[in-house]
Amino acid sequence: EAEQRFQDGAKRFSDERTALEQQLHVNGEKLGQETRACEDAKKHLEQVSSDRAGVADALQVAKKENEELRGQVGRLEQNIDQIKVQHRALVKKQMLEPEVGRASLPDE
């Protein structure tokens, strides 16, 4: 009878050990899957971060270009204003001296 109890105990121990080894194997596979998922998420996050930095750099460049264009527009507006003033002066001069104005116009 002692031998039978020993055999039963040994069988239970063996069964429990097998079950624990199987559970360890399953947990190891799950851990591997979760590790790969975390690594993929980390790579994705790094790519998003890199993309974001690129967008931020592009935005800074665009802002600088926008400022430069605004400056160019300002200078062009000043040039247009100067041309308008010169044109008005020329028109007034031609009105005061109509003969000179007619002589300088090409024949039609």
CSV table of C-alpha atoms in Angstrom, one decimal:
chain,number,residue,atom,x,y,z
A,1,GLU,CA,0.0,0.0,0.0
A,2,ALA,CA,2.8,2.4,0.7
A,3,GLU,CA,4.2,1.6,-2.7
A,4,GLN,CA,0.9,2.4,-4.3
A,5,ARG,CA,0.7,5.8,-2.5
A,6,PHE,CA,4.2,6.5,-3.6
A,7,GLN,CA,3.3,5.7,-7.2
A,8,ASP,CA,0.2,7.8,-7.0
A,9,GLY,CA,2.2,10.7,-5.6
A,10,ALA,CA,4.8,10.4,-8.2
A,11,LYS,CA,2.2,10.3,-11.0
A,12,ARG,CA,0.5,13.4,-9.6
A,13,PHE,CA,3.9,15.2,-9.3
A,14,SER,CA,4.7,14.2,-12.9
A,15,ASP,CA,1.3,15.3,-14.2
A,16,GLU,CA,1.6,18.6,-12.3
A,17,ARG,CA,5.1,19.1,-13.7
A,18,THR,CA,4.0,18.4,-17.2
A,19,ALA,CA,1.1,20.8,-16.8
A,20,LEU,CA,3.4,23.5,-15.4
A,21,GLU,CA,5.9,22.9,-18.3
A,22,GLN,CA,3.1,23.3,-20.8
A,23,GLN,CA,1.9,26.4,-19.2
A,24,LEU,CA,5.4,27.8,-19.1
A,25,HIS,CA,5.7,27.1,-22.8
A,26,VAL,CA,2.4,28.8,-23.6
A,27,ASN,CA,3.4,31.8,-21.4
A,28,GLY,CA,6.8,31.9,-23.2
A,29,GLU,CA,5.0,32.1,-26.6
A,30,LYS,CA,2.7,34.8,-25.3
A,31,LEU,CA,5.6,36.8,-24.0
A,32,GLY,CA,7.4,36.4,-27.3
A,33,GLN,CA,4.3,37.7,-29.2
A,34,GLU,CA,3.9,40.6,-26.8
A,35,THR,CA,7.6,41.4,-27.1
A,36,ARG,CA,7.4,41.5,-30.9
A,37,ALA,CA,4.3,43.6,-30.7
A,38,CYS,CA,6.1,46.1,-28.3
A,39,GLU,CA,9.1,46.2,-30.6
A,40,ASP,CA,6.8,46.9,-33.6
A,41,ALA,CA,5.0,49.6,-31.7
A,42,LYS,CA,8.4,51.1,-30.7
A,43,LYS,CA,9.5,51.2,-34.3
A,44,HIS,CA,6.2,52.8,-35.3
A,45,LEU,CA,6.5,55.4,-32.6
A,46,GLU,CA,10.1,56.1,-33.6
A,47,GLN,CA,8.9,56.6,-37.2
A,48,VAL,CA,6.1,58.8,-36.2
A,49,SER,CA,8.5,60.8,-34.0
A,50,SER,CA,10.9,61.1,-36.9
A,51,ASP,CA,8.1,62.1,-39.3
A,52,ARG,CA,6.9,64.7,-36.8
A,53,ALA,CA,10.4,66.2,-36.5
A,54,GLY,CA,10.5,66.3,-40.3
A,55,VAL,CA,7.2,68.1,-40.4
A,56,ALA,CA,8.4,70.6,-37.7
A,57,ASP,CA,11.5,71.3,-39.7
A,58,ALA,CA,9.5,71.8,-42.9
A,59,LEU,CA,7.1,74.1,-41.0
A,60,GLN,CA,10.0,76.2,-39.9
A,61,VAL,CA,11.4,76.4,-43.4
A,62,ALA,CA,7.9,77.4,-44.7
A,63,LYS,CA,7.5,80.1,-42.1
A,64,LYS,CA,10.9,81.5,-43.0
A,65,GLU,CA,10.0,81.4,-46.7
A,66,ASN,CA,6.7,83.1,-45.9
A,67,GLU,CA,8.4,85.9,-44.1
A,68,GLU,CA,10.8,86.4,-47.0
A,69,LEU,CA,7.8,86.5,-49.4
A,70,ARG,CA,6.0,89.0,-47.3
A,71,GLY,CA,9.1,91.2,-47.4
A,72,GLN,CA,9.2,90.8,-51.2
A,73,VAL,CA,5.5,91.7,-51.4
A,74,GLY,CA,6.1,94.8,-49.3
A,75,ARG,CA,9.0,95.9,-51.6
A,76,LEU,CA,6.8,95.3,-54.7
A,77,GLU,CA,4.0,97.3,-53.2
A,78,GLN,CA,6.4,100.2,-52.5
A,79,ASN,CA,7.6,100.0,-56.1
A,80,ILE,CA,4.0,100.0,-57.4
A,81,ASP,CA,3.3,103.1,-55.3
A,82,GLN,CA,6.4,104.8,-56.7
A,83,ILE,CA,5.4,103.9,-60.2
A,84,LYS,CA,1.9,105.3,-59.6
A,85,VAL,CA,3.4,108.6,-58.2
A,86,GLN,CA,5.7,108.8,-61.2
A,87,HIS,CA,2.8,108.1,-63.6
A,88,ARG,CA,0.6,110.8,-62.0
A,89,ALA,CA,3.4,113.2,-62.3
A,90,LEU,CA,3.9,112.3,-65.9
A,91,VAL,CA,0.2,112.7,-66.7
A,92,LYS,CA,0.1,116.1,-64.9
A,93,LYS,CA,3.2,117.2,-66.9
A,94,GLN,CA,1.6,116.1,-70.1
A,95,MET,CA,-1.6,117.9,-69.3
A,96,LEU,CA,0.4,121.1,-68.6
A,97,GLU,CA,2.4,120.6,-71.8
A,98,PRO,CA,-0.1,119.0,-74.3
A,99,GLU,CA,2.1,119.5,-77.3
A,100,VAL,CA,5.0,117.7,-75.8
A,101,GLY,CA,2.7,114.8,-74.8
A,102,ARG,CA,1.3,114.5,-78.3
A,103,ALA,CA,4.7,114.7,-80.0
A,104,SER,CA,6.0,111.8,-77.8
A,105,LEU,CA,3.1,109.5,-78.7
A,106,PRO,CA,3.6,107.1,-81.6
A,107,ASP,CA,1.4,107.6,-84.7
A,108,GLU,CA,-1.6,105.3,-84.9
